Amino acid sequence: MATIMHKRLILVVAAFFPDSYGGAERQALILAEALGRAGYEVTIVAPTTDKSAQREERKAFGVIIRKFVSAYPNLGGKNILSFISWTLWFLRVFSRSKWKGVPIYVFHARLHAFGPALTAIRNSAPLLIKLGGGGEASEFQALRSKKYIYGRFIEWILRRNVDTFVANSRQIAGELKKLGIPIRNIAEFPNGVVLPTENAWIDAMKKRRGRRFIYAGRLVPDKSVDVLYHAAMGLAEEGLALDLRLVGIGSEKDRLEKLPSTTMHPGVVTFPGFVSDVYPELEVADFFVSASKREGQSNALLEAMSSGLIPIVYAASGVEEVVSHGINGFVVRSSTVESFQETMRQALEMDDETRRRMSSASRQFIEANIGIDAVAQRTIREIETIAAGAEVYG
């Protein structure tokens, strides 16, 4: 039976700064900050492979605790010892009496969630897991793909013991229902973003000229950034004036930067690398582009829309819940160079008034529906609902 220790939360992520700078890491940080503003003390817990990373870091919202491992627990396979080490460490540290009843919220149903799940069971604490992907990016499918039986066993443990699965898209919620997860154990609400002020949007519009495209996130094969690169270079071959900034780090950055075609149209595609604050980049961009087919609900997309960028994005999980084609952005049905070239060409042909109207619609949707403080309040209500149900049925 789940009990609850009010105003405290353990928030678990598969990796965190400075190891990784992806959407889940950013979402965990801004959620912790928003929960802190709401009076919660949050403990973020994550593995790290960086020996120089701080093991304990105090923040306004609480503390970040990092456990050093030789490899990330989610890798499994030949790195199974890291998974075991992480799991046993989590059980030992967070099963102490001071953590009794403290809710545990895990980002993503992967191997790293096993230790937190066992700890929540031992502590009679609410257990929430936020799924990070649907369709091709289904985390349960990833668990089943592990060799031997341990992945399926962990899936079984999670499905039997998680009080609430948080789904940030209708697709993910639908897939959970098809798996037999009771509706009462599914909470459907979006990722949250920090909203720039309206004045910031007005100032940004003065800098925009309708020529700059931007992608922000991990530059890895799963994100199909090569589609964006070749689409931009193809438009440059046609003589169109544009530039594309691929913001982030990853193996695709190293590969694409070395392609011979980069010397044919220098400056069309640029790679600024990692930036600690993406908003200055967003302020001077016009369009956010993403060809990724593996998404839950893209944090980068939401942040871009909050700054008034017009999205041009593949119809991945959760996209059409925030992007209305032709109203506040463009939904691309095929993750191909040709499809993105066609839509990007259409964007370049927009007049100033149309571009301003779509930019305003993009920002207004986020303002009305997705703010991190509102998401924090929904998270708190979900935790309290779990506790109330435990009291009724316990």
Short mmCIF file of C-alpha atoms in Angstrom, two decimals:
data_model
loop_
_atom_site.label_atom_id
_atom_site.label_comp_id
_atom_site.label_asym_id
_atom_site.label_seq_id
_atom_site.Cartn_x
_atom_site.Cartn_y
_atom_site.Cartn_z
CA MET A 1 0.00 0.00 0.00
CA ALA A 2 1.41 3.38 -1.00
CA THR A 3 1.71 6.03 1.65
CA ILE A 4 3.14 9.50 1.09
CA MET A 5 5.62 11.83 2.73
CA HIS A 6 4.30 15.25 1.68
CA LYS A 7 6.43 17.90 0.02
CA ARG A 8 9.32 15.62 -0.92
CA LEU A 9 10.06 13.80 -4.16
CA ILE A 10 12.79 11.57 -5.57
CA LEU A 11 13.15 12.27 -9.31
CA VAL A 12 15.20 9.65 -11.20
CA VAL A 13 16.71 10.09 -14.67
CA ALA A 14 18.83 7.75 -16.80
CA ALA A 15 21.52 10.41 -17.24
CA PHE A 16 21.92 14.04 -16.26
CA PHE A 17 24.11 17.07 -16.74
CA PRO A 18 27.07 17.09 -17.37
CA ASP A 19 26.93 13.60 -18.93
CA SER A 20 24.03 14.35 -21.23
CA TYR A 21 22.11 17.43 -22.32
CA GLY A 22 19.00 15.91 -23.90
CA GLY A 23 15.31 16.70 -23.54
CA ALA A 24 14.68 14.40 -20.57
CA GLU A 25 17.52 16.02 -18.62
CA ARG A 26 16.20 19.50 -19.36
CA GLN A 27 12.64 18.45 -18.49
CA ALA A 28 13.76 16.95 -15.17
CA LEU A 29 15.61 20.13 -14.21
CA ILE A 30 12.83 22.60 -15.01
CA LEU A 31 10.22 20.33 -13.36
CA ALA A 32 12.35 20.14 -10.21
CA GLU A 33 12.66 23.93 -10.22
CA ALA A 34 8.90 24.35 -10.65
CA LEU A 35 8.17 21.84 -7.87
CA GLY A 36 10.62 23.75 -5.70
CA ARG A 37 8.63 26.94 -6.32
CA ALA A 38 5.54 25.00 -5.26
CA GLY A 39 7.15 24.13 -1.93
CA TYR A 40 8.53 20.66 -2.70
CA GLU A 41 12.01 19.46 -1.82
CA VAL A 42 13.25 17.48 -4.84
CA THR A 43 16.14 15.02 -4.95
CA ILE A 44 17.30 14.32 -8.53
CA VAL A 45 19.14 11.00 -8.76
CA ALA A 46 21.15 9.88 -11.79
CA PRO A 47 24.06 7.66 -12.79
CA THR A 48 27.21 9.28 -14.14
CA THR A 49 30.22 7.97 -16.03
CA ASP A 50 32.10 11.23 -15.43
CA LYS A 51 34.56 10.79 -12.56
CA SER A 52 34.83 14.56 -12.20
CA ALA A 53 31.08 15.15 -11.83
CA GLN A 54 29.90 16.31 -8.41
CA ARG A 55 28.44 13.42 -6.43
CA GLU A 56 26.16 15.76 -4.48
CA GLU A 57 25.11 19.20 -5.65
CA ARG A 58 22.85 21.52 -3.68
CA LYS A 59 20.20 23.46 -5.58
CA ALA A 60 17.38 25.83 -4.66
CA PHE A 61 14.88 22.99 -5.14
CA GLY A 62 16.88 20.43 -3.15
CA VAL A 63 19.83 18.30 -4.22
CA ILE A 64 21.26 16.36 -7.17
CA ILE A 65 22.82 13.01 -6.25
CA ARG A 66 24.98 11.19 -8.80
CA LYS A 67 26.18 7.58 -8.61
CA PHE A 68 29.38 6.85 -10.53
CA VAL A 69 29.16 3.80 -12.81
CA SER A 70 31.51 2.45 -15.43
CA ALA A 71 28.67 2.33 -18.00
CA TYR A 72 25.08 3.53 -18.04
CA PRO A 73 22.70 1.02 -16.39
CA ASN A 74 20.33 1.07 -19.38
CA LEU A 75 22.92 -0.52 -21.67
CA GLY A 76 22.62 -3.97 -20.11
CA GLY A 77 24.33 -6.79 -22.01
CA LYS A 78 28.07 -6.80 -21.40
CA ASN A 79 27.54 -3.81 -19.09
CA ILE A 80 25.16 -5.74 -16.84
CA LEU A 81 27.41 -5.22 -13.82
CA SER A 82 26.79 -1.48 -13.99
CA PHE A 83 23.06 -2.12 -13.99
CA ILE A 84 23.40 -4.39 -10.94
CA SER A 85 25.65 -1.89 -9.16
CA TRP A 86 23.20 0.97 -9.79
CA THR A 87 20.20 -1.11 -8.68
CA LEU A 88 21.78 -2.30 -5.42
CA TRP A 89 23.12 1.19 -4.64
CA PHE A 90 19.71 2.77 -5.14
CA LEU A 91 18.06 0.19 -2.88
CA ARG A 92 20.67 0.67 -0.16
CA VAL A 93 20.67 4.48 -0.16
CA PHE A 94 16.96 5.19 -0.57
CA SER A 95 15.52 2.40 1.57
CA ARG A 96 16.66 4.19 4.72
CA SER A 97 13.96 5.27 7.15
CA LYS A 98 14.18 8.96 6.19
CA TRP A 99 12.93 8.08 2.69
CA LYS A 100 9.94 6.04 3.90
CA GLY A 101 6.85 7.08 1.92
CA VAL A 102 8.68 9.63 -0.25
CA PRO A 103 7.23 9.42 -3.80
CA ILE A 104 9.56 8.22 -6.55
CA TYR A 105 9.13 9.59 -10.07
CA VAL A 106 11.23 7.92 -12.78
CA PHE A 107 11.76 9.35 -16.23
CA HIS A 108 11.46 6.45 -18.71
CA ALA A 109 10.70 2.76 -18.24
CA ARG A 110 14.16 1.42 -18.91
CA LEU A 111 16.60 -0.70 -16.93
CA HIS A 112 17.52 2.17 -14.60
CA ALA A 113 13.90 2.15 -13.30
CA PHE A 114 14.26 -1.28 -11.67
CA GLY A 115 16.09 -0.13 -8.52
CA PRO A 116 13.71 2.80 -7.93
CA ALA A 117 10.70 0.49 -8.45
CA LEU A 118 11.97 -2.02 -5.88
CA THR A 119 12.71 0.85 -3.49
CA ALA A 120 9.20 2.29 -3.84
CA ILE A 121 7.73 -1.14 -3.10
CA ARG A 122 9.94 -1.52 -0.04
CA ASN A 123 9.17 2.02 1.17
CA SER A 124 5.39 1.78 0.56
CA ALA A 125 5.82 4.93 -1.53
CA PRO A 126 3.96 6.19 -4.63
CA LEU A 127 5.72 5.17 -7.83
CA LEU A 128 5.31 7.13 -11.05
CA ILE A 129 7.04 6.48 -14.37
CA LYS A 130 7.02 8.91 -17.27
CA LEU A 131 7.31 7.18 -20.62
CA GLY A 132 9.60 8.85 -23.10
CA GLY A 133 8.43 7.40 -26.38
CA GLY A 134 5.71 5.63 -28.29
CA GLY A 135 5.55 3.59 -31.47
CA GLU A 136 9.06 2.78 -32.64
CA ALA A 137 10.43 4.38 -29.47
CA SER A 138 8.33 2.26 -27.07
CA GLU A 139 10.31 1.60 -23.91
CA PHE A 140 8.56 -1.67 -23.14
CA GLN A 141 9.62 -2.88 -26.57
CA ALA A 142 13.20 -1.86 -25.73
CA LEU A 143 13.02 -3.90 -22.51
CA ARG A 144 11.70 -6.93 -24.38
CA SER A 145 14.58 -6.68 -26.84
CA LYS A 146 17.15 -7.36 -24.11
CA LYS A 147 18.84 -10.74 -24.30
CA TYR A 148 17.83 -13.44 -21.86
CA ILE A 149 14.80 -12.81 -19.66
CA TYR A 150 15.75 -9.92 -17.40
CA GLY A 151 14.22 -7.21 -19.64
CA ARG A 152 10.82 -8.91 -19.68
CA PHE A 153 11.05 -9.54 -15.94
CA ILE A 154 11.65 -5.84 -15.28
CA GLU A 155 8.74 -4.95 -17.56
CA TRP A 156 6.55 -7.32 -15.53
CA ILE A 157 7.65 -5.71 -12.25
CA LEU A 158 6.95 -2.22 -13.57
CA ARG A 159 3.54 -3.05 -15.04
CA ARG A 160 2.42 -4.65 -11.76
CA ASN A 161 3.74 -1.99 -9.37
CA VAL A 162 3.70 1.43 -11.00
CA ASP A 163 0.90 3.53 -9.52
CA THR A 164 0.84 5.98 -12.42
CA PHE A 165 2.32 5.89 -15.89
CA VAL A 166 2.63 9.46 -17.15
CA ALA A 167 1.98 9.62 -20.91
CA ASN A 168 2.90 12.86 -22.67
CA SER A 169 1.00 11.99 -25.84
CA ARG A 170 -2.27 10.31 -26.81
CA GLN A 171 -0.32 7.69 -28.74
CA ILE A 172 1.57 6.60 -25.62
CA ALA A 173 -1.62 6.58 -23.54
CA GLY A 174 -3.34 4.47 -26.21
CA GLU A 175 -0.47 1.99 -26.31
CA LEU A 176 -0.61 1.62 -22.52
CA LYS A 177 -4.33 0.84 -22.69
CA LYS A 178 -3.69 -1.79 -25.37
CA LEU A 179 -1.13 -3.39 -23.05
CA GLY A 180 -3.85 -3.79 -20.45
CA ILE A 181 -2.76 -0.96 -18.12
CA PRO A 182 -5.92 0.20 -16.29
CA ILE A 183 -7.07 3.72 -17.17
CA ARG A 184 -6.82 4.69 -13.49
CA ASN A 185 -3.06 4.04 -13.72
CA ILE A 186 -2.53 6.33 -16.73
CA ALA A 187 -2.14 10.10 -16.46
CA GLU A 188 -1.99 11.92 -19.77
CA PHE A 189 -0.40 15.34 -19.66
CA PRO A 190 2.32 17.05 -21.69
CA ASN A 191 5.89 18.00 -21.06
CA GLY A 192 6.26 21.55 -19.79
CA VAL A 193 8.34 24.50 -20.90
CA VAL A 194 9.61 27.72 -19.41
CA LEU A 195 7.71 30.47 -21.20
CA PRO A 196 9.58 33.54 -22.47
CA THR A 197 7.65 36.77 -21.93
CA GLU A 198 5.48 38.30 -24.63
CA ASN A 199 7.92 41.21 -24.81
CA ALA A 200 10.71 38.72 -25.54
CA TRP A 201 8.65 37.36 -28.46
CA ILE A 202 7.99 40.87 -29.78
CA ASP A 203 11.70 41.69 -29.61
CA ALA A 204 12.56 38.40 -31.33
CA MET A 205 10.18 39.10 -34.21
CA LYS A 206 12.12 42.27 -34.95
CA LYS A 207 15.25 40.16 -35.54
CA ARG A 208 13.64 37.54 -37.75
CA ARG A 209 13.84 37.64 -41.53
CA GLY A 210 12.17 34.37 -42.55
CA ARG A 211 15.39 32.64 -43.62
CA ARG A 212 16.76 30.79 -40.62
CA PHE A 213 15.95 27.18 -39.71
CA ILE A 214 17.09 25.54 -36.50
CA TYR A 215 17.21 22.08 -34.97
CA ALA A 216 18.20 21.67 -31.32
CA GLY A 217 18.84 18.31 -29.69
CA ARG A 218 21.09 15.30 -29.89
CA LEU A 219 22.82 14.95 -33.25
CA VAL A 220 22.53 11.17 -33.52
CA PRO A 221 21.22 8.87 -36.29
CA ASP A 222 17.87 8.28 -34.51
CA LYS A 223 17.03 11.97 -34.95
CA SER A 224 17.42 11.92 -38.77
CA VAL A 225 19.39 15.17 -38.78
CA ASP A 226 20.99 14.11 -42.07
CA VAL A 227 17.58 14.62 -43.71
CA LEU A 228 17.59 18.25 -42.56
CA TYR A 229 21.19 18.76 -43.65
CA HIS A 230 20.64 17.46 -47.19
CA ALA A 231 17.32 19.30 -47.52
CA ALA A 232 19.02 22.61 -46.70
CA MET A 233 21.94 21.95 -49.02
CA GLY A 234 19.54 21.03 -51.82
CA LEU A 235 17.66 24.31 -51.43
CA ALA A 236 20.96 26.17 -51.50
CA GLU A 237 21.77 24.39 -54.79
CA GLU A 238 18.54 25.89 -56.15
CA GLY A 239 19.87 29.34 -55.31
CA LEU A 240 17.60 29.97 -52.32
CA ALA A 241 18.97 32.06 -49.47
CA LEU A 242 18.68 30.26 -46.12
CA ASP A 243 20.70 28.91 -43.28
CA LEU A 244 20.23 25.92 -41.00
CA ARG A 245 21.78 25.65 -37.53
CA LEU A 246 22.08 22.15 -36.10
CA VAL A 247 22.51 22.82 -32.39
CA GLY A 248 23.81 19.98 -30.24
CA ILE A 249 26.43 17.29 -30.07
CA GLY A 250 26.63 13.70 -31.24
CA SER A 251 28.08 11.37 -33.84
CA GLU A 252 26.14 12.99 -36.70
CA LYS A 253 27.75 16.34 -36.02
CA ASP A 254 31.18 14.84 -36.53
CA ARG A 255 30.10 13.00 -39.67
CA LEU A 256 28.12 15.75 -41.40
CA GLU A 257 30.71 18.44 -40.74
CA LYS A 258 33.21 16.41 -42.74
CA LEU A 259 31.07 15.96 -45.85
CA PRO A 260 32.67 17.52 -48.96
CA SER A 261 29.48 19.41 -49.83
CA THR A 262 29.95 21.70 -46.83
CA THR A 263 32.61 23.56 -48.82
CA MET A 264 30.29 24.14 -51.80
CA HIS A 265 27.91 26.38 -49.86
CA PRO A 266 29.80 27.53 -46.78
CA GLY A 267 27.62 28.94 -44.04
CA VAL A 268 24.37 27.30 -45.20
CA VAL A 269 24.58 24.64 -42.50
CA THR A 270 26.41 25.44 -39.28
CA PHE A 271 27.11 23.38 -36.15
CA PRO A 272 27.39 25.57 -33.03
CA GLY A 273 27.69 22.50 -30.78
CA PHE A 274 26.30 22.37 -27.27
CA VAL A 275 24.75 25.53 -25.85
CA SER A 276 23.74 25.80 -22.19
CA ASP A 277 20.87 28.15 -23.03
CA VAL A 278 19.12 27.55 -26.35
CA TYR A 279 16.82 30.58 -26.16
CA PRO A 280 19.33 33.08 -27.62
CA GLU A 281 19.55 30.75 -30.63
CA LEU A 282 15.77 30.54 -30.87
CA GLU A 283 15.35 34.32 -30.72
CA VAL A 284 16.99 34.83 -34.11
CA ALA A 285 15.53 31.75 -35.84
CA ASP A 286 12.27 31.57 -37.80
CA PHE A 287 11.51 27.88 -38.17
CA PHE A 288 12.15 24.82 -36.00
CA VAL A 289 12.78 21.66 -38.05
CA SER A 290 12.83 18.03 -36.97
CA ALA A 291 12.72 14.88 -39.09
CA SER A 292 12.97 12.55 -36.09
CA LYS A 293 10.63 9.56 -36.10
CA ARG A 294 11.48 8.54 -32.53
CA GLU A 295 9.88 10.98 -30.11
CA GLY A 296 7.57 10.96 -27.13
CA GLN A 297 6.80 14.63 -27.08
CA SER A 298 9.76 16.73 -28.13
CA ASN A 299 10.92 19.21 -25.49
CA ALA A 300 12.92 21.03 -28.15
CA LEU A 301 9.75 21.47 -30.23
CA LEU A 302 7.82 22.89 -27.26
CA GLU A 303 10.64 25.29 -26.34
CA ALA A 304 10.87 26.48 -29.94
CA MET A 305 7.12 27.08 -30.14
CA SER A 306 7.20 28.96 -26.83
CA SER A 307 9.59 31.39 -28.55
CA GLY A 308 7.24 31.74 -31.50
CA LEU A 309 9.16 29.61 -33.98
CA ILE A 310 7.08 27.97 -36.69
CA PRO A 311 7.60 24.18 -36.51
CA ILE A 312 8.27 22.06 -39.59
CA VAL A 313 8.27 18.58 -38.10
CA TYR A 314 7.72 14.96 -38.99
CA ALA A 315 4.45 13.50 -37.67
CA ALA A 316 6.06 11.63 -34.78
CA SER A 317 4.28 10.68 -31.55
CA GLY A 318 2.69 13.71 -29.90
CA VAL A 319 3.42 16.16 -32.74
CA GLU A 320 -0.15 16.59 -33.96
CA GLU A 321 -1.32 17.27 -30.43
CA VAL A 322 0.55 20.58 -30.53
CA VAL A 323 1.07 21.38 -34.24
CA SER A 324 -1.95 22.15 -36.40
CA HIS A 325 -0.86 21.98 -40.03
CA GLY A 326 -1.09 25.36 -41.72
CA ILE A 327 -2.23 27.10 -38.51
CA ASN A 328 0.76 27.18 -36.17
CA GLY A 329 3.21 25.06 -38.14
CA PHE A 330 3.68 22.31 -40.71
CA VAL A 331 3.39 18.54 -40.20
CA VAL A 332 5.53 16.58 -42.65
CA ARG A 333 4.21 13.10 -43.42
CA SER A 334 7.44 11.57 -44.70
CA SER A 335 10.87 11.83 -43.09
CA THR A 336 12.66 12.25 -46.41
CA VAL A 337 14.90 14.90 -47.92
CA GLU A 338 12.37 15.58 -50.66
CA SER A 339 9.45 16.10 -48.27
CA PHE A 340 11.41 18.47 -46.03
CA GLN A 341 12.77 20.37 -49.02
CA GLU A 342 9.24 20.94 -50.29
CA THR A 343 7.93 22.20 -46.94
CA MET A 344 11.01 24.33 -46.20
CA ARG A 345 10.68 25.89 -49.66
CA GLN A 346 7.05 26.71 -48.85
CA ALA A 347 8.16 28.32 -45.59
CA LEU A 348 10.72 30.48 -47.39
CA GLU A 349 7.96 31.76 -49.69
CA MET A 350 5.75 32.99 -46.81
CA ASP A 351 5.08 36.73 -46.63
CA ASP A 352 5.83 38.65 -43.43
CA GLU A 353 2.20 38.88 -42.29
CA THR A 354 1.57 35.12 -42.69
CA ARG A 355 4.80 34.32 -40.89
CA ARG A 356 3.93 36.67 -38.03
CA ARG A 357 0.43 35.17 -37.72
CA MET A 358 1.74 31.59 -37.57
CA SER A 359 4.47 32.57 -35.13
CA SER A 360 1.88 34.14 -32.83
CA ALA A 361 -0.35 31.04 -33.06
CA SER A 362 2.62 28.82 -32.21
CA ARG A 363 3.48 30.78 -29.08
CA GLN A 364 -0.14 31.23 -28.00
CA PHE A 365 -0.78 27.48 -28.10
CA ILE A 366 2.09 26.84 -25.72
CA GLU A 367 1.09 29.72 -23.46
CA ALA A 368 -2.46 28.41 -23.20
CA ASN A 369 -1.66 24.73 -22.75
CA ILE A 370 1.90 23.97 -21.70
CA GLY A 371 3.77 25.78 -18.94
CA ILE A 372 6.12 24.03 -16.53
CA ASP A 373 4.43 25.44 -13.42
CA ALA A 374 1.08 24.07 -14.59
CA VAL A 375 2.71 20.69 -15.28
CA ALA A 376 4.24 20.74 -11.78
CA GLN A 377 0.78 21.29 -10.28
CA ARG A 378 -0.61 18.36 -12.28
CA THR A 379 2.29 16.23 -11.05
CA ILE A 380 1.51 17.17 -7.44
CA ARG A 381 -2.19 16.39 -7.91
CA GLU A 382 -1.31 12.99 -9.37
CA ILE A 383 0.89 12.16 -6.38
CA GLU A 384 -1.85 13.23 -4.00
CA THR A 385 -4.41 11.15 -5.93
CA ILE A 386 -2.23 8.06 -5.53
CA ALA A 387 -1.99 8.67 -1.79
CA ALA A 388 -5.73 9.27 -1.46
CA GLY A 389 -6.45 6.04 -3.34
CA ALA A 390 -4.08 4.15 -1.07
CA GLU A 391 -5.93 5.41 1.97
CA VAL A 392 -9.32 4.44 0.51
CA TYR A 393 -8.33 0.97 -0.68
CA GLY A 394 -5.65 0.23 1.88
#
